[in-house]
Amino acid sequence: MKKPTLKNAPKRPANEAGQNFVAVCVSLTFCFVVYSMLLVTVPVYGLELGASPLMLGVILSSQFLLPFLLAIPLGGVVARHGGRVTLVAGGFLMAAGLLLMQLVPGYYGLIGGQLLIGLAQLQMVLSAQTIISSLASGSKLEGYFGWYSTWLSGGQVVGPLMAGAWIHWADGVNNLFLVMAGIALLGGITGLSLTGDATHGMAVTGKQTGFRAQASLIRRNTGVQVSIAITVAGMFALGVFGSYLPVYLDSLNMSAVMIGVLVSLRSATSMVIRPFIPRIIGVAGGRKQATLLALCAISVGLACMGFAGHVPVIALLSILVGLGGGLTQPLSMVVLAESVEREQRSGALGMRLMANRAVHFVAPLVFGAVLGLGGFGLSFGLSGVFVVLVAALLLRLQAQQATSL
């Protein structure tokens, strides 16, 4: 089979990798500021509308419906047209979704905006991960993804604080969606500074990037299976944590400012540890041991959250979830990037994001249903058990991978 080639690819300047890396990090930081502001704003707005726990689950899950359906096709789009086009388009599409929320009050505007924002965030994340995955390999790639995740965590720290402060100051959501639309536009505009390989697509076919190609990869490539398992566990935990922690804290009669602080604490912890991911892997004895330790931390933090009623305990459990999440997601990206050929990366990353969004779509619905039946203690407890089960599956996959080497 003839390998795909870059279309009209110019000679790469010496500083191209650094420039593109910084541009991607800044653009995605704006994206994740908006995304994390929504983690506080959407639940609060939904409660203002009188949403039941199940309806709130529908609202929160709607953001992940289109990404679940379109992640793999979008991987092909990124491969063909390059990362810059889809990243910039994602910023403008995210702004459009936020304007819809602002201009159409109630459930219709909220759910419609969530659909557009989910698709936009997928475009931006897939573009960014594809660009970064081509910059290096080995421990250097671990470092790139660690720092990339650090920038994103910085956005996730700032976002809830900004949203909580605005809601407290304005005594409600009011024009907050309009402010977020402006931040999303900044993310899209920053993507225009991408250069070199990031602006060029590859001549790939549907057989290399489509659903059948990804199904074949996940059947025969153990590295891809390991990456997906890590993603499912981490994203289930973070989806539940991000969607329902604000609701849980609101049920404890905490202020919007305190909710913003506690939601940000998880992201702050992830941000602090991510630059040191290569060193942490070395201390733990390898990626396998580091991943299992991370999943254990997530499981304990989630399982105990529903029984914590005091700020210091909730803060400690949030730190545990932050430690685990801070390790799992960069590791899953590195494992996937090193398990497939360059022409397959966009499609494979799209498949990983499809699994990511599928879990994000299902988790709030399941959690909301269990919450309506058994309360926060049972819901968070079962979520922790699920992470343990995925960790057990991961052990089996890693054992198979070691045997096949």
mmCIF file of C-alpha atoms in Angstrom:
data_model
loop_
_atom_site.group_PDB
_atom_site.id
_atom_site.type_symbol
_atom_site.label_atom_id
_atom_site.label_comp_id
_atom_site.label_asym_id
_atom_site.label_seq_id
_atom_site.Cartn_x
_atom_site.Cartn_y
_atom_site.Cartn_z
ATOM 1 C CA MET A 1 0.000 0.000 0.000
ATOM 2 C CA LYS A 2 1.331 3.423 -0.941
ATOM 3 C CA LYS A 3 1.878 5.580 2.126
ATOM 4 C CA PRO A 4 0.111 8.951 2.258
ATOM 5 C CA THR A 5 2.184 12.034 1.678
ATOM 6 C CA LEU A 6 1.791 15.633 2.789
ATOM 7 C CA LYS A 7 0.267 17.865 0.147
ATOM 8 C CA ASN A 8 2.740 20.559 -0.881
ATOM 9 C CA ALA A 9 4.511 20.309 2.473
ATOM 10 C CA PRO A 10 7.240 22.956 2.818
ATOM 11 C CA LYS A 11 10.544 22.391 4.520
ATOM 12 C CA ARG A 12 10.006 22.587 8.286
ATOM 13 C CA PRO A 13 11.731 25.524 10.038
ATOM 14 C CA ALA A 14 13.756 24.762 13.139
ATOM 15 C CA ASN A 15 11.301 26.533 15.446
ATOM 16 C CA GLU A 16 8.130 25.183 13.849
ATOM 17 C CA ALA A 17 7.511 22.507 16.493
ATOM 18 C CA GLY A 18 7.862 24.998 19.342
ATOM 19 C CA GLN A 19 5.641 27.599 17.673
ATOM 20 C CA ASN A 20 2.910 25.085 16.873
ATOM 21 C CA PHE A 21 3.080 23.570 20.341
ATOM 22 C CA VAL A 22 2.595 26.960 22.015
ATOM 23 C CA ALA A 23 -0.209 27.920 19.603
ATOM 24 C CA VAL A 24 -2.052 24.660 20.270
ATOM 25 C CA CYS A 25 -1.657 25.017 24.032
ATOM 26 C CA VAL A 26 -2.905 28.623 24.129
ATOM 27 C CA SER A 27 -5.858 27.914 21.825
ATOM 28 C CA LEU A 28 -6.950 24.830 23.760
ATOM 29 C CA THR A 29 -6.542 26.671 27.064
ATOM 30 C CA PHE A 30 -9.185 29.171 25.922
ATOM 31 C CA CYS A 31 -11.329 26.210 24.845
ATOM 32 C CA PHE A 32 -11.046 24.538 28.235
ATOM 33 C CA VAL A 33 -11.677 27.751 30.148
ATOM 34 C CA VAL A 34 -15.060 27.826 28.411
ATOM 35 C CA TYR A 35 -15.616 24.088 28.841
ATOM 36 C CA SER A 36 -14.908 24.210 32.579
ATOM 37 C CA MET A 37 -17.032 27.338 33.036
ATOM 38 C CA LEU A 38 -19.904 25.282 31.633
ATOM 39 C CA LEU A 39 -19.335 22.628 34.331
ATOM 40 C CA VAL A 40 -20.529 25.189 36.876
ATOM 41 C CA THR A 41 -22.845 27.303 34.735
ATOM 42 C CA VAL A 42 -24.963 24.603 33.071
ATOM 43 C CA PRO A 43 -25.925 22.748 36.301
ATOM 44 C CA VAL A 44 -26.701 26.050 38.051
ATOM 45 C CA TYR A 45 -28.762 27.259 35.083
ATOM 46 C CA GLY A 46 -30.519 23.893 34.865
ATOM 47 C CA LEU A 47 -31.466 24.119 38.544
ATOM 48 C CA GLU A 48 -32.758 27.652 37.937
ATOM 49 C CA LEU A 49 -35.016 26.176 35.246
ATOM 50 C CA GLY A 50 -36.269 23.567 37.743
ATOM 51 C CA ALA A 51 -34.668 20.530 36.092
ATOM 52 C CA SER A 52 -35.073 17.148 37.803
ATOM 53 C CA PRO A 53 -31.976 14.968 38.361
ATOM 54 C CA LEU A 54 -32.809 12.913 35.259
ATOM 55 C CA MET A 55 -33.492 16.007 33.132
ATOM 56 C CA LEU A 56 -30.234 17.485 34.344
ATOM 57 C CA GLY A 57 -28.523 14.284 33.206
ATOM 58 C CA VAL A 58 -30.087 14.693 29.742
ATOM 59 C CA ILE A 59 -28.862 18.294 29.537
ATOM 60 C CA LEU A 60 -25.334 17.409 30.643
ATOM 61 C CA SER A 61 -25.144 14.362 28.357
ATOM 62 C CA SER A 62 -26.368 16.187 25.249
ATOM 63 C CA GLN A 63 -22.957 17.829 24.797
ATOM 64 C CA PHE A 64 -21.417 14.429 24.048
ATOM 65 C CA LEU A 65 -23.975 13.027 21.579
ATOM 66 C CA LEU A 66 -22.588 14.470 18.317
ATOM 67 C CA PRO A 67 -18.939 13.837 19.293
ATOM 68 C CA PHE A 68 -19.809 10.198 19.944
ATOM 69 C CA LEU A 69 -21.340 9.879 16.469
ATOM 70 C CA LEU A 70 -18.842 11.975 14.510
ATOM 71 C CA ALA A 71 -15.431 11.525 16.214
ATOM 72 C CA ILE A 72 -14.061 8.999 13.705
ATOM 73 C CA PRO A 73 -15.256 10.856 10.555
ATOM 74 C CA LEU A 74 -13.772 14.053 11.969
ATOM 75 C CA GLY A 75 -10.471 12.217 12.397
ATOM 76 C CA GLY A 76 -10.471 11.740 8.623
ATOM 77 C CA VAL A 77 -11.291 15.429 8.108
ATOM 78 C CA VAL A 78 -8.319 16.477 10.264
ATOM 79 C CA ALA A 79 -6.001 14.120 8.383
ATOM 80 C CA ARG A 80 -7.104 15.449 4.991
ATOM 81 C CA HIS A 81 -7.222 19.180 5.751
ATOM 82 C CA GLY A 82 -4.676 19.636 8.543
ATOM 83 C CA GLY A 83 -5.106 20.657 12.160
ATOM 84 C CA ARG A 84 -5.354 24.426 11.717
ATOM 85 C CA VAL A 85 -8.589 24.451 9.698
ATOM 86 C CA THR A 86 -10.561 22.267 12.116
ATOM 87 C CA LEU A 87 -9.120 23.966 15.199
ATOM 88 C CA VAL A 88 -10.090 27.458 14.024
ATOM 89 C CA ALA A 89 -13.512 26.264 12.850
ATOM 90 C CA GLY A 90 -14.062 24.656 16.249
ATOM 91 C CA GLY A 91 -13.462 27.944 18.053
ATOM 92 C CA PHE A 92 -16.054 29.741 15.944
ATOM 93 C CA LEU A 93 -18.562 26.871 16.256
ATOM 94 C CA MET A 94 -18.170 26.910 20.046
ATOM 95 C CA ALA A 95 -18.920 30.632 20.081
ATOM 96 C CA ALA A 96 -22.058 29.969 18.001
ATOM 97 C CA GLY A 97 -23.299 27.395 20.520
ATOM 98 C CA LEU A 98 -22.811 29.806 23.414
ATOM 99 C CA LEU A 99 -24.644 32.568 21.549
ATOM 100 C CA LEU A 100 -27.534 30.140 21.027
ATOM 101 C CA MET A 101 -27.701 29.558 24.793
ATOM 102 C CA GLN A 102 -27.690 33.320 25.367
ATOM 103 C CA LEU A 103 -30.315 34.189 22.754
ATOM 104 C CA VAL A 104 -32.723 31.253 23.248
ATOM 105 C CA PRO A 105 -33.592 30.937 26.966
ATOM 106 C CA GLY A 106 -34.802 27.651 28.442
ATOM 107 C CA TYR A 107 -34.207 24.003 27.642
ATOM 108 C CA TYR A 108 -34.174 24.348 23.827
ATOM 109 C CA GLY A 109 -31.360 26.870 23.757
ATOM 110 C CA LEU A 110 -29.466 25.034 26.497
ATOM 111 C CA ILE A 111 -29.561 21.621 24.802
ATOM 112 C CA GLY A 112 -29.003 23.056 21.298
ATOM 113 C CA GLY A 113 -25.998 25.001 22.531
ATOM 114 C CA GLN A 114 -24.624 21.930 24.294
ATOM 115 C CA LEU A 115 -24.810 19.955 21.048
ATOM 116 C CA LEU A 116 -22.835 22.582 19.101
ATOM 117 C CA ILE A 117 -20.285 23.098 21.893
ATOM 118 C CA GLY A 118 -19.649 19.378 22.175
ATOM 119 C CA LEU A 119 -18.929 19.111 18.451
ATOM 120 C CA ALA A 120 -16.728 22.221 18.552
ATOM 121 C CA GLN A 121 -14.660 20.987 21.473
ATOM 122 C CA LEU A 122 -14.143 17.650 19.709
ATOM 123 C CA GLN A 123 -12.835 19.447 16.605
ATOM 124 C CA MET A 124 -10.380 21.511 18.640
ATOM 125 C CA VAL A 125 -9.136 18.638 20.808
ATOM 126 C CA LEU A 126 -8.731 16.219 17.900
ATOM 127 C CA SER A 127 -6.822 18.825 15.899
ATOM 128 C CA ALA A 128 -4.542 19.618 18.843
ATOM 129 C CA GLN A 129 -3.776 15.989 19.679
ATOM 130 C CA THR A 130 -3.045 15.166 16.039
ATOM 131 C CA ILE A 131 -0.606 18.073 15.754
ATOM 132 C CA ILE A 132 1.203 17.239 19.004
ATOM 133 C CA SER A 133 1.410 13.502 18.306
ATOM 134 C CA SER A 134 3.572 14.261 15.251
ATOM 135 C CA LEU A 135 6.094 16.430 17.123
ATOM 136 C CA ALA A 136 8.139 13.711 18.921
ATOM 137 C CA SER A 137 8.175 10.189 20.403
ATOM 138 C CA GLY A 138 9.168 8.382 23.614
ATOM 139 C CA SER A 139 9.806 10.401 26.764
ATOM 140 C CA LYS A 140 9.825 13.647 24.767
ATOM 141 C CA LEU A 141 6.288 12.924 23.577
ATOM 142 C CA GLU A 142 5.310 12.167 27.190
ATOM 143 C CA GLY A 143 6.683 15.589 28.072
ATOM 144 C CA TYR A 144 4.788 17.307 25.248
ATOM 145 C CA PHE A 145 1.483 15.713 26.234
ATOM 146 C CA GLY A 146 2.221 16.383 29.898
ATOM 147 C CA TRP A 147 2.737 20.095 29.269
ATOM 148 C CA TYR A 148 -0.228 20.223 26.865
ATOM 149 C CA SER A 149 -2.415 18.715 29.587
ATOM 150 C CA THR A 150 -0.952 21.208 32.069
ATOM 151 C CA TRP A 151 -2.116 24.142 29.955
ATOM 152 C CA LEU A 152 -5.572 22.562 29.681
ATOM 153 C CA SER A 153 -5.698 21.982 33.423
ATOM 154 C CA GLY A 154 -4.816 25.653 33.896
ATOM 155 C CA GLY A 155 -7.888 26.531 31.856
ATOM 156 C CA GLN A 156 -9.952 24.124 33.925
ATOM 157 C CA VAL A 157 -8.725 25.787 37.117
ATOM 158 C CA VAL A 158 -9.553 29.297 35.961
ATOM 159 C CA GLY A 159 -12.914 28.485 34.354
ATOM 160 C CA PRO A 160 -14.932 27.373 37.413
ATOM 161 C CA LEU A 161 -13.511 30.259 39.466
ATOM 162 C CA MET A 162 -14.591 32.754 36.797
ATOM 163 C CA ALA A 163 -18.033 31.174 36.486
ATOM 164 C CA GLY A 164 -18.582 30.996 40.248
ATOM 165 C CA ALA A 165 -17.465 34.610 40.720
ATOM 166 C CA TRP A 166 -19.720 35.843 37.886
ATOM 167 C CA ILE A 167 -22.786 33.959 39.191
ATOM 168 C CA HIS A 168 -22.151 35.323 42.686
ATOM 169 C CA TRP A 169 -21.604 38.886 41.425
ATOM 170 C CA ALA A 170 -24.527 38.903 38.979
ATOM 171 C CA ASP A 171 -26.809 36.809 41.242
ATOM 172 C CA GLY A 172 -27.386 34.340 38.416
ATOM 173 C CA VAL A 173 -26.161 33.264 34.996
ATOM 174 C CA ASN A 174 -27.443 36.354 33.112
ATOM 175 C CA ASN A 175 -24.959 37.302 30.305
ATOM 176 C CA LEU A 176 -22.300 34.744 31.233
ATOM 177 C CA PHE A 177 -22.820 32.757 28.008
ATOM 178 C CA LEU A 178 -21.996 35.911 26.035
ATOM 179 C CA VAL A 179 -18.701 36.301 27.930
ATOM 180 C CA MET A 180 -17.834 32.682 27.223
ATOM 181 C CA ALA A 181 -18.536 33.185 23.501
ATOM 182 C CA GLY A 182 -15.862 35.896 23.433
ATOM 183 C CA ILE A 183 -13.337 33.563 25.101
ATOM 184 C CA ALA A 184 -14.140 30.809 22.582
ATOM 185 C CA LEU A 185 -13.463 33.223 19.707
ATOM 186 C CA LEU A 186 -10.029 33.953 21.170
ATOM 187 C CA GLY A 187 -9.293 30.221 21.018
ATOM 188 C CA GLY A 188 -10.218 30.049 17.342
ATOM 189 C CA ILE A 189 -8.239 33.167 16.429
ATOM 190 C CA THR A 190 -5.124 31.839 18.203
ATOM 191 C CA GLY A 191 -5.215 28.773 15.964
ATOM 192 C CA LEU A 192 -4.494 30.997 12.954
ATOM 193 C CA SER A 193 -0.860 31.206 14.094
ATOM 194 C CA LEU A 194 -0.289 27.498 13.383
ATOM 195 C CA THR A 195 2.205 26.939 10.590
ATOM 196 C CA GLY A 196 4.037 24.299 8.571
ATOM 197 C CA ASP A 197 2.772 20.712 8.769
ATOM 198 C CA ALA A 198 -0.243 21.782 10.851
ATOM 199 C CA THR A 199 -1.624 23.623 7.807
ATOM 200 C CA HIS A 200 -1.298 20.690 5.396
ATOM 201 C CA GLY A 201 -3.414 17.601 5.043
ATOM 202 C CA MET A 202 -2.471 14.095 3.950
ATOM 203 C CA ALA A 203 -3.782 12.070 1.030
ATOM 204 C CA VAL A 204 -5.572 9.397 3.068
ATOM 205 C CA THR A 205 -8.492 7.165 2.154
ATOM 206 C CA GLY A 206 -11.587 6.053 4.029
ATOM 207 C CA LYS A 207 -10.012 2.605 4.343
ATOM 208 C CA GLN A 208 -7.296 4.153 6.511
ATOM 209 C CA THR A 209 -9.425 6.509 8.618
ATOM 210 C CA GLY A 210 -13.009 5.182 8.530
ATOM 211 C CA PHE A 211 -15.040 3.076 10.942
ATOM 212 C CA ARG A 212 -13.841 -0.258 9.524
ATOM 213 C CA ALA A 213 -10.211 0.761 9.832
ATOM 214 C CA GLN A 214 -10.681 1.735 13.478
ATOM 215 C CA ALA A 215 -12.655 -1.435 14.224
ATOM 216 C CA SER A 216 -9.749 -3.443 12.804
ATOM 217 C CA LEU A 217 -7.267 -1.487 14.922
ATOM 218 C CA ILE A 218 -9.148 -2.014 18.157
ATOM 219 C CA ARG A 219 -9.485 -5.761 17.446
ATOM 220 C CA ARG A 220 -5.813 -6.461 16.771
ATOM 221 C CA ASN A 221 -3.801 -3.651 18.379
ATOM 222 C CA THR A 222 -3.329 -4.218 22.123
ATOM 223 C CA GLY A 223 -1.806 -0.766 22.581
ATOM 224 C CA VAL A 224 -4.991 0.801 21.230
ATOM 225 C CA GLN A 225 -7.065 -1.402 23.543
ATOM 226 C CA VAL A 226 -4.990 -0.302 26.546
ATOM 227 C CA SER A 227 -5.401 3.348 25.564
ATOM 228 C CA ILE A 228 -9.181 2.999 25.216
ATOM 229 C CA ALA A 229 -9.464 1.225 28.597
ATOM 230 C CA ILE A 230 -7.518 4.019 30.308
ATOM 231 C CA THR A 231 -9.698 6.602 28.570
ATOM 232 C CA VAL A 232 -12.969 4.903 29.575
ATOM 233 C CA ALA A 233 -12.009 4.701 33.246
ATOM 234 C CA GLY A 234 -10.617 8.219 33.448
ATOM 235 C CA MET A 235 -13.382 9.893 31.482
ATOM 236 C CA PHE A 236 -16.159 8.104 33.345
ATOM 237 C CA ALA A 237 -14.728 9.357 36.612
ATOM 238 C CA LEU A 238 -14.108 12.897 35.385
ATOM 239 C CA GLY A 239 -17.492 13.024 33.631
ATOM 240 C CA VAL A 240 -19.335 12.074 36.799
ATOM 241 C CA PHE A 241 -17.140 14.303 38.942
ATOM 242 C CA GLY A 242 -17.430 17.338 36.689
ATOM 243 C CA SER A 243 -21.160 16.995 36.023
ATOM 244 C CA TYR A 244 -22.468 16.234 39.496
ATOM 245 C CA LEU A 245 -19.968 17.631 41.979
ATOM 246 C CA PRO A 246 -21.503 21.144 41.572
ATOM 247 C CA VAL A 247 -24.966 19.651 42.144
ATOM 248 C CA TYR A 248 -23.759 17.740 45.223
ATOM 249 C CA LEU A 249 -22.097 20.825 46.666
ATOM 250 C CA ASP A 250 -25.223 22.867 45.971
ATOM 251 C CA SER A 251 -27.238 20.281 47.928
ATOM 252 C CA LEU A 252 -24.872 20.961 50.865
ATOM 253 C CA ASN A 253 -25.872 24.656 50.634
ATOM 254 C CA MET A 254 -22.399 25.825 49.605
ATOM 255 C CA SER A 255 -21.988 29.187 47.894
ATOM 256 C CA ALA A 256 -21.274 29.504 44.151
ATOM 257 C CA VAL A 257 -17.775 30.767 44.967
ATOM 258 C CA MET A 258 -16.992 27.726 47.149
ATOM 259 C CA ILE A 259 -18.396 25.409 44.465
ATOM 260 C CA GLY A 260 -16.099 27.032 41.920
ATOM 261 C CA VAL A 261 -13.088 26.623 44.229
ATOM 262 C CA LEU A 262 -13.733 22.931 44.927
ATOM 263 C CA VAL A 263 -14.420 22.124 41.270
ATOM 264 C CA SER A 264 -11.194 23.901 40.306
ATOM 265 C CA LEU A 265 -9.165 22.012 42.912
ATOM 266 C CA ARG A 266 -9.256 18.793 40.897
ATOM 267 C CA SER A 267 -7.962 20.595 37.801
ATOM 268 C CA ALA A 268 -5.331 22.462 39.821
ATOM 269 C CA THR A 269 -3.951 19.175 41.132
ATOM 270 C CA SER A 270 -3.791 17.719 37.624
ATOM 271 C CA MET A 271 -2.069 20.859 36.367
ATOM 272 C CA VAL A 272 0.623 20.740 39.058
ATOM 273 C CA ILE A 273 1.664 17.130 38.441
ATOM 274 C CA ARG A 274 1.495 16.943 34.640
ATOM 275 C CA PRO A 275 4.848 18.606 33.857
ATOM 276 C CA PHE A 276 6.462 15.858 35.949
ATOM 277 C CA ILE A 277 4.769 12.906 34.225
ATOM 278 C CA PRO A 278 7.995 11.384 32.794
ATOM 279 C CA ARG A 279 9.597 11.552 36.260
ATOM 280 C CA ILE A 280 6.486 10.107 37.966
ATOM 281 C CA ILE A 281 6.469 7.196 35.500
ATOM 282 C CA GLY A 282 10.109 6.536 36.299
ATOM 283 C CA VAL A 283 9.521 6.570 40.077
ATOM 284 C CA ALA A 284 6.473 4.305 39.744
ATOM 285 C CA GLY A 285 8.470 1.769 37.751
ATOM 286 C CA GLY A 286 6.877 2.263 34.327
ATOM 287 C CA ARG A 287 3.674 3.313 32.581
ATOM 288 C CA LYS A 288 1.786 0.209 33.718
ATOM 289 C CA GLN A 289 2.384 0.806 37.431
ATOM 290 C CA ALA A 290 1.758 4.552 37.116
ATOM 291 C CA THR A 291 -1.565 3.937 35.367
ATOM 292 C CA LEU A 292 -2.803 1.473 37.988
ATOM 293 C CA LEU A 293 -1.843 3.833 40.835
ATOM 294 C CA ALA A 294 -3.707 6.632 39.084
ATOM 295 C CA LEU A 295 -6.868 4.542 38.696
ATOM 296 C CA CYS A 296 -6.731 3.533 42.373
ATOM 297 C CA ALA A 297 -6.570 7.200 43.379
ATOM 298 C CA ILE A 298 -9.564 8.009 41.164
ATOM 299 C CA SER A 299 -11.569 5.094 42.565
ATOM 300 C CA VAL A 300 -11.016 6.062 46.210
ATOM 301 C CA GLY A 301 -11.747 9.744 45.526
ATOM 302 C CA LEU A 302 -15.005 8.974 43.732
ATOM 303 C CA ALA A 303 -16.296 6.202 45.992
ATOM 304 C CA CYS A 304 -15.954 8.287 49.152
ATOM 305 C CA MET A 305 -17.205 11.598 47.754
ATOM 306 C CA GLY A 306 -20.903 10.948 48.361
ATOM 307 C CA PHE A 307 -20.272 10.413 52.088
ATOM 308 C CA ALA A 308 -18.187 13.573 52.581
ATOM 309 C CA GLY A 309 -20.023 16.548 54.003
ATOM 310 C CA HIS A 310 -17.203 18.876 55.011
ATOM 311 C CA VAL A 311 -15.033 21.109 52.850
ATOM 312 C CA PRO A 312 -11.622 19.688 53.948
ATOM 313 C CA VAL A 313 -12.674 16.085 53.213
ATOM 314 C CA ILE A 314 -14.215 17.025 49.856
ATOM 315 C CA ALA A 315 -11.041 18.933 49.024
ATOM 316 C CA LEU A 316 -8.855 15.906 49.842
ATOM 317 C CA LEU A 317 -10.994 13.588 47.698
ATOM 318 C CA SER A 318 -10.930 16.119 44.844
ATOM 319 C CA ILE A 319 -7.135 16.104 45.041
ATOM 320 C CA LEU A 320 -7.120 12.290 44.741
ATOM 321 C CA VAL A 321 -9.297 12.436 41.632
ATOM 322 C CA GLY A 322 -7.048 15.187 40.268
ATOM 323 C CA LEU A 323 -3.928 13.094 40.830
ATOM 324 C CA GLY A 324 -5.419 10.116 39.010
ATOM 325 C CA GLY A 325 -6.929 12.117 36.177
ATOM 326 C CA GLY A 326 -3.730 14.100 35.764
ATOM 327 C CA LEU A 327 -1.851 10.918 34.913
ATOM 328 C CA THR A 328 -4.370 8.806 33.010
ATOM 329 C CA GLN A 329 -5.303 11.073 30.119
ATOM 330 C CA PRO A 330 -1.792 12.057 28.927
ATOM 331 C CA LEU A 331 -0.728 8.409 29.281
ATOM 332 C CA SER A 332 -3.632 7.183 27.155
ATOM 333 C CA MET A 333 -2.700 9.666 24.395
ATOM 334 C CA VAL A 334 0.986 8.683 24.442
ATOM 335 C CA VAL A 335 0.188 4.946 24.337
ATOM 336 C CA LEU A 336 -2.150 5.444 21.371
ATOM 337 C CA ALA A 337 0.206 7.742 19.437
ATOM 338 C CA GLU A 338 3.037 5.209 19.730
ATOM 339 C CA SER A 339 0.846 2.216 18.830
ATOM 340 C CA VAL A 340 -0.204 3.307 15.315
ATOM 341 C CA GLU A 341 1.408 4.649 12.152
ATOM 342 C CA ARG A 342 1.353 8.390 11.429
ATOM 343 C CA GLU A 343 -1.354 8.159 8.769
ATOM 344 C CA GLN A 344 -3.579 6.280 11.224
ATOM 345 C CA ARG A 345 -3.213 8.692 14.155
ATOM 346 C CA SER A 346 -6.034 11.128 13.381
ATOM 347 C CA GLY A 347 -8.524 8.289 12.920
ATOM 348 C CA ALA A 348 -7.254 6.418 15.993
ATOM 349 C CA LEU A 349 -7.361 9.567 18.100
ATOM 350 C CA GLY A 350 -10.885 10.105 16.794
ATOM 351 C CA MET A 351 -11.789 6.591 17.948
ATOM 352 C CA ARG A 352 -10.313 7.339 21.380
ATOM 353 C CA LEU A 353 -12.337 10.541 21.558
ATOM 354 C CA MET A 354 -15.450 8.657 20.437
ATOM 355 C CA ALA A 355 -15.026 6.327 23.407
ATOM 356 C CA ASN A 356 -14.329 9.380 25.553
ATOM 357 C CA ARG A 357 -17.532 11.125 24.475
ATOM 358 C CA ALA A 358 -19.601 7.945 24.659
ATOM 359 C CA VAL A 359 -18.623 7.584 28.309
ATOM 360 C CA HIS A 360 -19.290 11.274 28.909
ATOM 361 C CA PHE A 361 -22.723 10.841 27.292
ATOM 362 C CA VAL A 362 -23.701 7.750 29.284
ATOM 363 C CA ALA A 363 -22.156 8.601 32.668
ATOM 364 C CA PRO A 364 -24.400 11.583 33.604
ATOM 365 C CA LEU A 365 -27.525 9.684 32.515
ATOM 366 C CA VAL A 366 -26.641 6.601 34.573
ATOM 367 C CA PHE A 367 -25.505 8.694 37.524
ATOM 368 C CA GLY A 368 -28.693 10.811 37.348
ATOM 369 C CA ALA A 369 -30.901 7.706 37.307
ATOM 370 C CA VAL A 370 -29.057 6.115 40.261
ATOM 371 C CA LEU A 371 -29.085 9.448 42.080
ATOM 372 C CA GLY A 372 -32.856 9.646 41.773
ATOM 373 C CA LEU A 373 -33.146 6.159 43.304
ATOM 374 C CA GLY A 374 -30.415 5.998 45.947
ATOM 375 C CA GLY A 375 -28.819 9.379 46.565
ATOM 376 C CA PHE A 376 -25.278 10.680 46.193
ATOM 377 C CA GLY A 377 -23.630 8.058 48.443
ATOM 378 C CA LEU A 378 -24.753 5.138 46.265
ATOM 379 C CA SER A 379 -24.108 6.977 42.976
ATOM 380 C CA PHE A 380 -20.550 8.032 43.770
ATOM 381 C CA GLY A 381 -19.827 4.659 45.404
ATOM 382 C CA LEU A 382 -20.863 2.659 42.339
ATOM 383 C CA SER A 383 -18.841 5.014 40.141
ATOM 384 C CA GLY A 384 -15.729 4.148 42.157
ATOM 385 C CA VAL A 385 -16.465 0.434 41.778
ATOM 386 C CA PHE A 386 -16.754 0.840 37.999
ATOM 387 C CA VAL A 387 -13.266 2.361 37.838
ATOM 388 C CA VAL A 388 -11.912 -0.642 39.793
ATOM 389 C CA LEU A 389 -13.498 -3.030 37.268
ATOM 390 C CA VAL A 390 -11.912 -1.192 34.347
ATOM 391 C CA ALA A 391 -8.556 -1.286 36.157
ATOM 392 C CA ALA A 392 -8.895 -5.079 36.408
ATOM 393 C CA LEU A 393 -9.571 -5.254 32.649
ATOM 394 C CA LEU A 394 -6.547 -3.045 32.051
ATOM 395 C CA LEU A 395 -4.336 -5.471 34.001
ATOM 396 C CA ARG A 396 -5.462 -8.280 31.724
ATOM 397 C CA LEU A 397 -4.810 -6.255 28.548
ATOM 398 C CA GLN A 398 -1.362 -5.225 29.739
ATOM 399 C CA ALA A 399 -0.530 -8.842 30.526
ATOM 400 C CA GLN A 400 -1.540 -9.801 26.972
ATOM 401 C CA GLN A 401 0.574 -6.974 25.579
ATOM 402 C CA ALA A 402 3.625 -8.129 27.549
ATOM 403 C CA THR A 403 3.119 -11.702 26.324
ATOM 404 C CA SER A 404 2.939 -10.625 22.676
ATOM 405 C CA LEU A 405 6.200 -8.636 22.848
#
